[in-house]
Short mmCIF file of C-alpha atoms in Angstrom, two decimals:
data_model
loop_
_atom_site.label_atom_id
_atom_site.label_comp_id
_atom_site.label_asym_id
_atom_site.label_seq_id
_atom_site.Cartn_x
_atom_site.Cartn_y
_atom_site.Cartn_z
CA MET A 27 30.18 -4.58 -14.06
CA LYS A 28 27.65 -2.76 -16.24
CA ILE A 29 23.98 -2.35 -15.28
CA LYS A 30 21.98 -3.92 -18.09
CA SER A 31 18.52 -3.00 -16.77
CA GLN A 32 18.20 0.15 -14.69
CA LYS A 33 14.57 -0.58 -13.75
CA ASP A 34 15.40 -4.04 -12.41
CA PHE A 35 18.55 -2.86 -10.68
CA PHE A 36 16.89 -0.09 -8.70
CA SER A 37 13.74 -2.09 -7.95
CA GLY A 38 15.99 -4.87 -6.63
CA LEU A 39 17.78 -2.36 -4.41
CA MET A 40 14.39 -1.17 -3.14
CA PHE A 41 13.35 -4.76 -2.33
CA MET A 42 16.64 -5.33 -0.54
CA ALA A 43 16.30 -2.13 1.51
CA ALA A 44 12.72 -2.98 2.53
CA GLY A 45 13.69 -6.57 3.37
CA ILE A 46 16.66 -5.50 5.48
CA ALA A 47 14.50 -2.92 7.28
CA PHE A 48 11.84 -5.55 8.08
CA ALA A 49 14.42 -8.08 9.25
CA TRP A 50 16.22 -5.49 11.34
CA GLY A 51 12.96 -4.26 12.88
CA ALA A 52 11.99 -7.83 13.72
CA THR A 53 15.05 -8.21 15.93
CA ASN A 54 13.35 -5.92 18.48
CA TYR A 55 10.84 -8.72 19.13
CA THR A 56 11.24 -12.27 20.37
CA ILE A 57 12.10 -14.37 17.33
CA GLY A 58 11.55 -17.86 18.70
CA GLU A 59 12.12 -20.85 16.45
CA GLY A 60 10.22 -22.81 13.82
CA ALA A 61 8.25 -24.89 16.35
CA ARG A 62 7.52 -21.98 18.71
CA MET A 63 7.45 -18.79 16.70
CA GLY A 64 7.65 -15.47 18.46
CA PRO A 65 6.14 -12.20 17.23
CA GLY A 66 9.34 -11.34 15.36
CA TYR A 67 9.63 -14.63 13.46
CA PHE A 68 7.31 -13.82 10.55
CA PRO A 69 8.65 -10.30 9.85
CA LEU A 70 12.21 -11.63 10.09
CA MET A 71 11.54 -14.43 7.59
CA LEU A 72 9.58 -12.07 5.34
CA GLY A 73 12.42 -9.54 5.45
CA ILE A 74 15.03 -12.18 4.63
CA LEU A 75 12.90 -13.49 1.75
CA LEU A 76 12.30 -9.98 0.39
CA ALA A 77 16.01 -9.15 0.59
CA ALA A 78 16.84 -12.42 -1.20
CA VAL A 79 14.36 -11.61 -3.97
CA GLY A 80 15.93 -8.15 -4.25
CA LEU A 81 19.40 -9.66 -4.46
CA PHE A 82 18.25 -11.99 -7.24
CA VAL A 83 16.67 -9.09 -9.17
CA VAL A 84 19.85 -7.00 -8.83
CA PHE A 85 21.96 -9.95 -9.99
CA GLU A 86 19.67 -10.47 -12.96
CA ALA A 87 19.86 -6.75 -13.83
CA LEU A 88 23.63 -7.04 -13.97
CA VAL A 89 23.75 -10.28 -15.99
CA VAL A 90 20.74 -10.48 -18.35
CA GLU A 91 21.13 -8.36 -21.47
CA THR A 92 18.23 -6.02 -22.35
CA GLU A 93 17.57 -4.27 -25.61
CA ASP A 94 17.88 -0.64 -24.52
CA GLY A 95 19.08 -0.92 -20.93
CA GLU A 96 15.54 -0.24 -19.67
CA PRO A 97 16.27 3.26 -18.42
CA ILE A 98 14.25 4.73 -15.60
CA GLY A 99 11.76 7.26 -16.93
CA LYS A 100 10.68 10.49 -15.33
CA PHE A 101 9.16 10.35 -11.90
CA ALA A 102 5.33 10.17 -11.89
CA TRP A 103 4.48 12.74 -9.24
CA LYS A 104 0.75 13.05 -9.96
CA PRO A 105 -0.13 9.38 -9.31
CA LEU A 106 2.17 9.25 -6.29
CA LEU A 107 0.58 12.30 -4.65
CA PHE A 108 -3.01 11.24 -5.38
CA ILE A 109 -2.53 7.66 -4.15
CA ILE A 110 -0.72 8.65 -0.97
CA GLY A 111 -3.14 11.54 -0.44
CA SER A 112 -6.16 9.27 -0.83
CA ASN A 113 -4.81 6.93 1.86
CA VAL A 114 -4.13 9.84 4.22
CA VAL A 115 -7.66 11.18 3.67
CA PHE A 116 -9.08 7.68 4.29
CA GLY A 117 -7.22 7.48 7.60
CA ILE A 118 -8.46 10.91 8.61
CA CYS A 119 -12.03 9.95 7.66
CA LEU A 120 -11.82 6.78 9.72
CA GLY A 121 -10.36 8.28 12.89
CA GLY A 122 -10.63 12.04 12.52
CA ILE A 123 -8.10 14.41 14.03
CA PRO A 124 -9.38 15.25 17.51
CA LYS A 125 -6.61 17.79 18.23
CA LEU A 126 -7.73 19.82 15.22
CA GLY A 127 -11.42 19.30 15.89
CA ILE A 128 -11.94 17.12 12.80
CA PRO A 129 -14.48 14.40 13.64
CA ALA A 130 -14.37 10.83 12.38
CA LEU A 131 -16.42 10.58 9.20
CA GLY A 132 -16.59 6.80 9.18
CA LEU A 133 -15.87 3.90 6.88
CA ILE A 134 -18.41 4.68 4.17
CA VAL A 135 -17.40 8.33 3.67
CA GLY A 136 -13.75 7.28 3.88
CA ILE A 137 -14.12 4.70 1.10
CA TYR A 138 -15.92 7.16 -1.17
CA ALA A 139 -13.23 9.81 -0.54
CA LEU A 140 -10.42 7.28 -1.06
CA THR A 141 -11.91 6.01 -4.31
CA PHE A 142 -12.60 9.43 -5.81
CA ILE A 143 -9.20 10.89 -4.88
CA ALA A 144 -7.26 7.79 -6.02
CA SER A 145 -9.14 7.71 -9.33
CA MET A 146 -7.74 11.14 -10.14
CA ALA A 147 -4.26 9.62 -10.30
CA GLY A 148 -4.97 8.13 -13.72
CA ASP A 149 -5.27 9.80 -17.08
CA GLU A 150 -9.01 9.37 -17.40
CA HIS A 151 -11.59 9.96 -14.68
CA LYS A 152 -15.22 8.94 -15.17
CA ASN A 153 -17.45 9.95 -12.27
CA LYS A 154 -20.13 7.33 -13.01
CA GLU A 155 -17.63 4.43 -12.99
CA VAL A 156 -15.90 5.75 -9.87
CA LEU A 157 -19.27 6.11 -8.10
CA ILE A 158 -20.17 2.51 -8.96
CA LEU A 159 -16.75 1.26 -7.79
CA ALA A 160 -16.97 3.25 -4.55
CA THR A 161 -20.45 1.89 -3.85
CA VAL A 162 -19.37 -1.71 -4.43
CA LEU A 163 -16.27 -1.20 -2.25
CA ALA A 164 -18.33 0.42 0.51
CA ILE A 165 -20.88 -2.41 0.55
CA MET A 166 -18.22 -5.14 0.45
CA SER A 167 -16.13 -3.42 3.14
CA TYR A 168 -19.17 -3.02 5.38
CA LEU A 169 -20.06 -6.69 4.97
CA ALA A 170 -16.50 -7.93 5.45
CA PHE A 171 -15.32 -5.73 8.32
CA ILE A 172 -18.47 -4.79 10.24
CA VAL A 173 -20.84 -7.72 9.67
CA LEU A 174 -18.50 -10.70 9.31
CA LEU A 175 -15.41 -9.68 11.31
CA LYS A 176 -17.39 -7.53 13.77
CA LEU A 177 -14.69 -4.84 13.91
CA GLN A 178 -15.50 -1.82 16.01
CA PHE A 179 -14.89 1.44 14.17
CA PRO A 180 -17.21 4.19 12.99
CA VAL A 181 -19.27 3.39 9.90
CA TRP A 182 -21.01 6.76 9.51
CA PRO A 183 -19.97 10.31 10.46
CA SER A 184 -20.12 10.83 14.21
CA PHE A 185 -22.42 13.85 13.89
CA LEU A 186 -25.04 11.66 12.13
CA THR A 187 -25.00 8.81 14.67
CA SER A 188 -24.94 10.88 17.87
#
């Protein structure tokens, strides 16, 4: 059978792999049943659903004719590295790295760092727009997580609040 859409075929395989991994990981927890769900029930059902969606996408990639076969383009390393890097920096800002002596910088600094680093993944970077976005995200995150949900994690750098 010929692959008629490379993009759909490989994205379907990715969905199937993630779904199988979730479902398999869920078997380490008590599954329960529909009326009395255990902690593994939701990830198991989510994994099965994701794998089924992946199977459908793979099937469609093998059956539905596309104009040029939708080949997979070159790998976009720059966006990948900036997006993953921004999330790593956000995590470090939130919790610090005590073993390396890096203090927690808090939610607000973390959101600004995340926004500025992630914005560099695109082709155009406008500091004014990124600053406005980071400010809105910081305010909304503070209101949602600290004020409304009352979560307990550092908001400001530890050396400022001590």
